mmCIF file with all atom_site columns, C-alpha atoms in Angstrom:
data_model
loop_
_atom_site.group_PDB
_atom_site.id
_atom_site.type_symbol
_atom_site.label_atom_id
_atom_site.label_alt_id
_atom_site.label_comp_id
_atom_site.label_asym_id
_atom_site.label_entity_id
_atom_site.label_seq_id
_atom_site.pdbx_PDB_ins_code
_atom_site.Cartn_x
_atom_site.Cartn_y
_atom_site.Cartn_z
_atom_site.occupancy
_atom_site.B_iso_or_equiv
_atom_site.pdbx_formal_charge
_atom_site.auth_seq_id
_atom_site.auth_comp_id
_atom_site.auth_asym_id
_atom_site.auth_atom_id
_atom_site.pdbx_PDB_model_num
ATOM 1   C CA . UNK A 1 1   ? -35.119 27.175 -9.845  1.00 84.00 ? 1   UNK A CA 1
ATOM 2   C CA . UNK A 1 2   ? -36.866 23.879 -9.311  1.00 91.00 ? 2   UNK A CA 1
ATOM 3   C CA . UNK A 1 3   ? -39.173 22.910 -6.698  1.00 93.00 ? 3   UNK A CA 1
ATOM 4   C CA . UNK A 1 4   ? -39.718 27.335 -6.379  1.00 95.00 ? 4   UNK A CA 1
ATOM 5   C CA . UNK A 1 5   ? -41.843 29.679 -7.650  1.00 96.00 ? 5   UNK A CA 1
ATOM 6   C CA . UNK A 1 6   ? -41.433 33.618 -7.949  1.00 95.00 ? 6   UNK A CA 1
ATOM 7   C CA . UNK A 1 7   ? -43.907 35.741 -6.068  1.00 95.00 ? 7   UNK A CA 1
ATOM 8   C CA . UNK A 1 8   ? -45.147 39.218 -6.836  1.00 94.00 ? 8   UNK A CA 1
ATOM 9   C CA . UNK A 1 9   ? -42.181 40.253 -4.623  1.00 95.00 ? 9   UNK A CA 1
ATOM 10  C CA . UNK A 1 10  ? -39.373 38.726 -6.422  1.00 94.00 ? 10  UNK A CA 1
ATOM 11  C CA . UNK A 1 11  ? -39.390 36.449 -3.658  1.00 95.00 ? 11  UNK A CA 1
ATOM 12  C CA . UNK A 1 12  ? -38.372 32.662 -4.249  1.00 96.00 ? 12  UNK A CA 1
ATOM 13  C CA . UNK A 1 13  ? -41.025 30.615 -2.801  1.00 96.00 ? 13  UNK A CA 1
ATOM 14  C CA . UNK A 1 14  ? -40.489 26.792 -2.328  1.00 96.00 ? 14  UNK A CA 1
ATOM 15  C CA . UNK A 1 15  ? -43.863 25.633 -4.023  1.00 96.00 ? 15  UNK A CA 1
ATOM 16  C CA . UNK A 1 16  ? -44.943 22.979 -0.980  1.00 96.00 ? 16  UNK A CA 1
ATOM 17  C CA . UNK A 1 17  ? -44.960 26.350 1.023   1.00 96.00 ? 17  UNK A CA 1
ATOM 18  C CA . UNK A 1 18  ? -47.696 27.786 -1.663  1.00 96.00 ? 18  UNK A CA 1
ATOM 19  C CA . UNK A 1 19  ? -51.403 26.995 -1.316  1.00 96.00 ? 19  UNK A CA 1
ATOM 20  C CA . UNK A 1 20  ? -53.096 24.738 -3.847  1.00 97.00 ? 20  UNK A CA 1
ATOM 21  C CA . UNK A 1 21  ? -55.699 27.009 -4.408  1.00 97.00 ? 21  UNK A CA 1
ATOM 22  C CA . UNK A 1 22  ? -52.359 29.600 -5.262  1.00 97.00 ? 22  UNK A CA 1
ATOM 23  C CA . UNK A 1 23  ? -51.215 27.079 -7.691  1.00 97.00 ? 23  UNK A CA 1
ATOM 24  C CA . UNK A 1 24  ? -54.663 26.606 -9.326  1.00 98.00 ? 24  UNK A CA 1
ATOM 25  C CA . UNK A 1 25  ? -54.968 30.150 -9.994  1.00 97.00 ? 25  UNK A CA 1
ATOM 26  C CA . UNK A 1 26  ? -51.374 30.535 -11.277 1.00 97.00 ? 26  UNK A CA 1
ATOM 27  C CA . UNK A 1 27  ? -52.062 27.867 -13.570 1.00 97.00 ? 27  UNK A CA 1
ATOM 28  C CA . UNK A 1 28  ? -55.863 28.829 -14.674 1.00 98.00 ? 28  UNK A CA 1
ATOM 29  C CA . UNK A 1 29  ? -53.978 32.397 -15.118 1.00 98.00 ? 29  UNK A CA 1
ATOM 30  C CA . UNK A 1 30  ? -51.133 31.071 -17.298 1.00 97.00 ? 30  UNK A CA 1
ATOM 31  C CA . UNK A 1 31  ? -53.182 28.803 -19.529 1.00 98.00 ? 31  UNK A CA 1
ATOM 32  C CA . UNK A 1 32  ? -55.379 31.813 -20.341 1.00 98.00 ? 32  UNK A CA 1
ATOM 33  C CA . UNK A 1 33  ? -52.306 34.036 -20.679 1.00 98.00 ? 33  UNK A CA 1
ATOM 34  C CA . UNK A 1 34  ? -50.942 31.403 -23.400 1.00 98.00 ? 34  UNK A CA 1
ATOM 35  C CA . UNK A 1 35  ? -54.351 30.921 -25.205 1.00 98.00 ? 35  UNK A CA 1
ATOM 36  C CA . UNK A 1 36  ? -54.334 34.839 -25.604 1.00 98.00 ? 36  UNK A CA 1
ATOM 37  C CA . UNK A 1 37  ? -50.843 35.178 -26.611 1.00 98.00 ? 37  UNK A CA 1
ATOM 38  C CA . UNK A 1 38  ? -52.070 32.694 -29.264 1.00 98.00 ? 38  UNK A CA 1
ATOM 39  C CA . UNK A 1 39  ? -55.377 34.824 -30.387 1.00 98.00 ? 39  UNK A CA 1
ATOM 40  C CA . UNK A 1 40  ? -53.050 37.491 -30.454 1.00 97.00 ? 40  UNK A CA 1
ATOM 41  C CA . UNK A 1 41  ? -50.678 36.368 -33.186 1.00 97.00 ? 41  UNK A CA 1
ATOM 42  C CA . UNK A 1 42  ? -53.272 34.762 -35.267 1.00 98.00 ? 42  UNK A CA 1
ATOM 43  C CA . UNK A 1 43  ? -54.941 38.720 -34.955 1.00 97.00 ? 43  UNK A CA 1
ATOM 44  C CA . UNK A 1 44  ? -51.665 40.510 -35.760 1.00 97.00 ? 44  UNK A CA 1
ATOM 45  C CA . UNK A 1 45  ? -51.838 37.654 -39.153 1.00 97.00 ? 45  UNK A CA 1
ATOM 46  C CA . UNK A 1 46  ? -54.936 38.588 -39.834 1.00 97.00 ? 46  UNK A CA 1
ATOM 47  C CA . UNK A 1 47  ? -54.739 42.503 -39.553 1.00 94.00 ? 47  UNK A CA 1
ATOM 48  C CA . UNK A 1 48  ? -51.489 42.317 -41.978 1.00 95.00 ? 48  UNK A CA 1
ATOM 49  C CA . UNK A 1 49  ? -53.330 40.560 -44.493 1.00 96.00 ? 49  UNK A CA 1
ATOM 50  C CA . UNK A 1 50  ? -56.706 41.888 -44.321 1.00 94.00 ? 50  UNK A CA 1
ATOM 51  C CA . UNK A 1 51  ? -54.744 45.135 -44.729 1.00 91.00 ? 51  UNK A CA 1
ATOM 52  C CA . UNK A 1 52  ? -52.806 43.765 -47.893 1.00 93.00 ? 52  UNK A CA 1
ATOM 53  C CA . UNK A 1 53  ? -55.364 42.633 -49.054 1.00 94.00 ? 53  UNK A CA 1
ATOM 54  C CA . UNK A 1 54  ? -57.686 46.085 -48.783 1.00 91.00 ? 54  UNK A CA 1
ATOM 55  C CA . UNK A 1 55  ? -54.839 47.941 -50.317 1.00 89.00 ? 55  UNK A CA 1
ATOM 56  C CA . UNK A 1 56  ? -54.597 45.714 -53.418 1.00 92.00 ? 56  UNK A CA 1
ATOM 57  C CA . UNK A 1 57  ? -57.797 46.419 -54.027 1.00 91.00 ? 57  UNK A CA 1
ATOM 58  C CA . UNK A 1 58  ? -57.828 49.909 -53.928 1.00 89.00 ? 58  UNK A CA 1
ATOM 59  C CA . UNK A 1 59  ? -54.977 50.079 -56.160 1.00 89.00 ? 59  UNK A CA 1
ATOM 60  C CA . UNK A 1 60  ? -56.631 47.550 -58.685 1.00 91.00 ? 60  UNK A CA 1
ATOM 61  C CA . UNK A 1 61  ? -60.364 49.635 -58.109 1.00 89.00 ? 61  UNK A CA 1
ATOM 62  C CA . UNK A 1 62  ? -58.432 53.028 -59.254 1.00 86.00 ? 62  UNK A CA 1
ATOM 63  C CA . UNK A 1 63  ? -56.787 51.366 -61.732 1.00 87.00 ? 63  UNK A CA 1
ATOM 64  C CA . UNK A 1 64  ? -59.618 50.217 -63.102 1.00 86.00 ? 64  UNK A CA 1
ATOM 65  C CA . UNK A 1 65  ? -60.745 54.060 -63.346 1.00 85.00 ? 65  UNK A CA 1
ATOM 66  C CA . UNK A 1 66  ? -57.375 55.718 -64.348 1.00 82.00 ? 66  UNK A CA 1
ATOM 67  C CA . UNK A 1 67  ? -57.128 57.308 -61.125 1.00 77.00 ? 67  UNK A CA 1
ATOM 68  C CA . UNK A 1 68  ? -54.577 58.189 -58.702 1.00 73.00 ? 68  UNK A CA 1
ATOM 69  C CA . UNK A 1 69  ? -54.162 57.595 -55.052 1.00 67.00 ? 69  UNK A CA 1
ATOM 70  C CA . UNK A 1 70  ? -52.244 59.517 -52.926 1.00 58.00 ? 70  UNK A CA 1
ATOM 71  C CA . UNK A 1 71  ? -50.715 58.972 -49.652 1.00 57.00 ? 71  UNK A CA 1
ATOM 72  C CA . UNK A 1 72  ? -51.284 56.143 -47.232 1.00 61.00 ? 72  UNK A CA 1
ATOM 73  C CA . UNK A 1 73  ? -53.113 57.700 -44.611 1.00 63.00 ? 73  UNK A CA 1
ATOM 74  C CA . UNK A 1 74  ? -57.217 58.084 -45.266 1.00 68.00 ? 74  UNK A CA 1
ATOM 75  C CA . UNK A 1 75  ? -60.378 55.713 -44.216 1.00 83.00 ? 75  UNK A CA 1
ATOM 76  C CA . UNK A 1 76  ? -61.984 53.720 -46.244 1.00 88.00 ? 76  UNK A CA 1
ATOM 77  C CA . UNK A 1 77  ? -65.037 51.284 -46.117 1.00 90.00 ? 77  UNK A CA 1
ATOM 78  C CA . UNK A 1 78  ? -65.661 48.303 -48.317 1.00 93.00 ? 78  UNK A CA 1
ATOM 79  C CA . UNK A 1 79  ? -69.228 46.669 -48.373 1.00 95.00 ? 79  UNK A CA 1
ATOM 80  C CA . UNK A 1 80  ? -70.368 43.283 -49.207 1.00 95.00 ? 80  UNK A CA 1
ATOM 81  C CA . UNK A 1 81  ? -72.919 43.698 -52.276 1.00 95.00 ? 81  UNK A CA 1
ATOM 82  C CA . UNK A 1 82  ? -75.712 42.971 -50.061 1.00 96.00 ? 82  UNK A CA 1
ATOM 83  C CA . UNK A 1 83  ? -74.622 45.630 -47.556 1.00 94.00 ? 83  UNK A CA 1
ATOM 84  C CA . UNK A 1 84  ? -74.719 43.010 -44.520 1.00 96.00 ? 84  UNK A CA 1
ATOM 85  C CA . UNK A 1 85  ? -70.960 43.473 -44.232 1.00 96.00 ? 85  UNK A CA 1
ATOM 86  C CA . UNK A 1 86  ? -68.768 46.398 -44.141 1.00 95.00 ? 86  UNK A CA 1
ATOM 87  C CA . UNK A 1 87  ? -64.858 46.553 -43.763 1.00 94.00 ? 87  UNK A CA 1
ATOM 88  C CA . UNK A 1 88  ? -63.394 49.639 -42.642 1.00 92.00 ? 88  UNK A CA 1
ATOM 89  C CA . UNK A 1 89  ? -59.811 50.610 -42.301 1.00 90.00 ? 89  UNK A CA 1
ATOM 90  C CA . UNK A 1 90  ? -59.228 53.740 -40.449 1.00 86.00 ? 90  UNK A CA 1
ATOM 91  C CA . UNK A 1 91  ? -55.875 55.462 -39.696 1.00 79.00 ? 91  UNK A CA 1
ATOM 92  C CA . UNK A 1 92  ? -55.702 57.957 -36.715 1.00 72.00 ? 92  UNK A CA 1
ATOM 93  C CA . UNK A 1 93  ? -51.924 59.778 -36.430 1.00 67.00 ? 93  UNK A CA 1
ATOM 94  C CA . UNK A 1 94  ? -51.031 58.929 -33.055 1.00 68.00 ? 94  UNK A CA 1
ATOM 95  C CA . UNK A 1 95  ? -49.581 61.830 -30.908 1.00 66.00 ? 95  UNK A CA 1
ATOM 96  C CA . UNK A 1 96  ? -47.137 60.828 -28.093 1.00 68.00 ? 96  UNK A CA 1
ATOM 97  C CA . UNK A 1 97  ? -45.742 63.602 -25.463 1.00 69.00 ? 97  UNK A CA 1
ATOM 98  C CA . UNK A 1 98  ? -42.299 63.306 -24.200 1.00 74.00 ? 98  UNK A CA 1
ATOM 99  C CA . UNK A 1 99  ? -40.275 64.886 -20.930 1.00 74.00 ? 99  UNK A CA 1
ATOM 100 C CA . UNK A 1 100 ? -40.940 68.315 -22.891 1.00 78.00 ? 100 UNK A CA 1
ATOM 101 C CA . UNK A 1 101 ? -44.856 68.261 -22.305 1.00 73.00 ? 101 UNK A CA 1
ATOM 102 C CA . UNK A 1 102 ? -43.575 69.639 -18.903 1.00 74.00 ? 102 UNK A CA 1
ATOM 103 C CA . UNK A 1 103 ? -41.099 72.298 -20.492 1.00 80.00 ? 103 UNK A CA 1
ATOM 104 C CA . UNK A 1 104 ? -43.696 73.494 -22.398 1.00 76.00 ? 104 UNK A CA 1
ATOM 105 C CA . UNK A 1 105 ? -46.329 73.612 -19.738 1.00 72.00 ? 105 UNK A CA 1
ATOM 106 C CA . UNK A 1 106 ? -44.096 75.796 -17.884 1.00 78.00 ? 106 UNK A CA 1
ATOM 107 C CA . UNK A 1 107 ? -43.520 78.112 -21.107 1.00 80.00 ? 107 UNK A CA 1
ATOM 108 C CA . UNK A 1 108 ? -47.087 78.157 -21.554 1.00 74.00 ? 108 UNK A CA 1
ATOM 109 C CA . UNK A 1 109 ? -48.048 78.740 -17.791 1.00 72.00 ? 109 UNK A CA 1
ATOM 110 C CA . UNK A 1 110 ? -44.877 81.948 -17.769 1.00 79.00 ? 110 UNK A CA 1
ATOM 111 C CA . UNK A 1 111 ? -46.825 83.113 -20.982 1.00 74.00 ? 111 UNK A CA 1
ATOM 112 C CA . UNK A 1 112 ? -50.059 83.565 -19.404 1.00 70.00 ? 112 UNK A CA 1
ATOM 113 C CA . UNK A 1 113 ? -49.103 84.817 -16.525 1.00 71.00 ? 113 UNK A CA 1
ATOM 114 C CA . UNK A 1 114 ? -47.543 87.544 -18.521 1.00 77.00 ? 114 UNK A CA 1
ATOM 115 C CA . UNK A 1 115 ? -50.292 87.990 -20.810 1.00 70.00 ? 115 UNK A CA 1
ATOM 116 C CA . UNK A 1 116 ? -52.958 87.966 -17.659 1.00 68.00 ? 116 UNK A CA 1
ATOM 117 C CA . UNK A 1 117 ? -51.577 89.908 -15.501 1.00 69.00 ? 117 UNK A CA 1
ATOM 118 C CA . UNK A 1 118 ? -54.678 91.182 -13.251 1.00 67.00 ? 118 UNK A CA 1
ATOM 119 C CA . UNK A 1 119 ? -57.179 88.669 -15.526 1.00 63.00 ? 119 UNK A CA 1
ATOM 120 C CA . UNK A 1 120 ? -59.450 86.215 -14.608 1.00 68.00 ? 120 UNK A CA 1
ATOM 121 C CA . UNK A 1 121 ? -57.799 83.475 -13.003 1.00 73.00 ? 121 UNK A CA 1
ATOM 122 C CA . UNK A 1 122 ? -60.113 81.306 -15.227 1.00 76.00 ? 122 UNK A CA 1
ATOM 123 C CA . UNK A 1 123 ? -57.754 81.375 -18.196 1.00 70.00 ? 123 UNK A CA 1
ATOM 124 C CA . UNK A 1 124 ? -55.229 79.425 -16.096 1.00 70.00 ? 124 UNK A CA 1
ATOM 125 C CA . UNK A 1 125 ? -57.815 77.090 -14.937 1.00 75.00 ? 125 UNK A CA 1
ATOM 126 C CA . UNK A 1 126 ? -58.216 76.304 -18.642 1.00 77.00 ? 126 UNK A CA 1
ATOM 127 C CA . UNK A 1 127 ? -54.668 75.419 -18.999 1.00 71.00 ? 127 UNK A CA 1
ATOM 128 C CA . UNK A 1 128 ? -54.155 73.346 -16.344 1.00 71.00 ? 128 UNK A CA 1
ATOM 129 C CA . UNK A 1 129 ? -57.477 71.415 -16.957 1.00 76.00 ? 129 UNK A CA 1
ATOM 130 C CA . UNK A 1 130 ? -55.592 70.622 -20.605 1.00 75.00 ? 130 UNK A CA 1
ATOM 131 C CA . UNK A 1 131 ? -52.516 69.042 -18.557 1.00 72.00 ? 131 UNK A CA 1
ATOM 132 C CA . UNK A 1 132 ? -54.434 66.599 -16.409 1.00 73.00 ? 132 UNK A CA 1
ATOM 133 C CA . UNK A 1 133 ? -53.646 63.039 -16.573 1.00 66.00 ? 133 UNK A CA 1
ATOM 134 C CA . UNK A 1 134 ? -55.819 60.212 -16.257 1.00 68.00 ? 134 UNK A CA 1
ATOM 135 C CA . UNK A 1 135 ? -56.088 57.242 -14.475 1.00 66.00 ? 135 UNK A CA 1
ATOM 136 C CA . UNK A 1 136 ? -52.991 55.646 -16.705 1.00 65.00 ? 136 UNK A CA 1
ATOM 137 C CA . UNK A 1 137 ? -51.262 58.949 -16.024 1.00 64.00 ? 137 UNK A CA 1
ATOM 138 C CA . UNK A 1 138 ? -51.496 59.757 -19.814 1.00 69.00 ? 138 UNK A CA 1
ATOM 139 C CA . UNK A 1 139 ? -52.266 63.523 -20.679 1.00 72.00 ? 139 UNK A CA 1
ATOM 140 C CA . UNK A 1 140 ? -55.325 63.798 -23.364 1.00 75.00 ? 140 UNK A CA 1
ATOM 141 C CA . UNK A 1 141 ? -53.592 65.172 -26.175 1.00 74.00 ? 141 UNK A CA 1
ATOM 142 C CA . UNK A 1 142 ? -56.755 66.364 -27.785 1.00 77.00 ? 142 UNK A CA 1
ATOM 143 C CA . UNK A 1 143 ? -57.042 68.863 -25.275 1.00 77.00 ? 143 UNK A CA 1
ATOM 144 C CA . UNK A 1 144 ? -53.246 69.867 -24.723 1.00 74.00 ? 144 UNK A CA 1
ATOM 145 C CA . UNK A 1 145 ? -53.810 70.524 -28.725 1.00 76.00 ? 145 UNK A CA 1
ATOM 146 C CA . UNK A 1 146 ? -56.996 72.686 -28.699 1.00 77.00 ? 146 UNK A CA 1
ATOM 147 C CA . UNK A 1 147 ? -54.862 74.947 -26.440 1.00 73.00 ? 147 UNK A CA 1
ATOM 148 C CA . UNK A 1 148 ? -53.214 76.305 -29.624 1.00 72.00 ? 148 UNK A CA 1
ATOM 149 C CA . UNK A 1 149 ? -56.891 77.400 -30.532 1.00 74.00 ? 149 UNK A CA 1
ATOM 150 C CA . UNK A 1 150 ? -56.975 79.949 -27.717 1.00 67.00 ? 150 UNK A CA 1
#
């Protein structure tokens, strides 16, 4: 809508209602917001081909020695030949949780009750220490994982 702008609220504001010193943020805000929307594509560019490019060599350097490489996943470091330099590609598997983290948190939590029945409350302190979330309400999967340890 012209001559408005949108607030936080959803709110339609008509802009000669809105501060200048409002409007000079906005603006300082959305300038930076576009320069790092910019960085961000030229990164996403650069990670595809740096990865292309670390890939082809792999494949030429076994190759080369007659090898063969397995899957994709694995790390692997390249080094400049003076050893100033190092490029290193490292692939994690990334674990999500769904709705069913809380399914089975309450399988888990019926188990040990059954299993602990007149133990030390401590063992269900450890399992619902693994299904705290952070700040960003995520759950740390590392430790809902190192349940199946115990």
């Amino acid at each position: 809508m012209d001559g408005y702008k949108e607030n936080a609220q959803g709110a339609w504001v008509p802009i000669e209602k809105i501060k200048d010193i409002d409007l000079l943020r906005d603006e300082v805000v959305m300038e930076l917001i576009e320069k790092a929307r910019e960085l961000n594509q030229l990164m996403c560019h650069f990670k595809a081909s740096a990865l292309t490019d670390v890939e082809t060599f792999i494949l030429l350097s076994a190759e080369k020695y007659g090898a063969k490489i397995g899957g994709k996943k694995g790390n692997v470091s390249l080094r400049s030949f003076d050893g100033k330099y190092r490029v290193q590609v490292a692939v994690a598997d990334r674990i999500v949780f769904d709705e069913r983290l809380q399914v089975a948190k309450e399988l888990i939590d019926n188990c040990i009750n059954r299993w602990s029945d007149g133990a030390n409350k401590n063992l269900q302190a450890i399992v619902n220490d693994a299904f705290q979330v952070d700040k960003e309400g995520r759950i740390n999967t590392a430790r809902v994982l190192g349940l199946r340890r115990l």
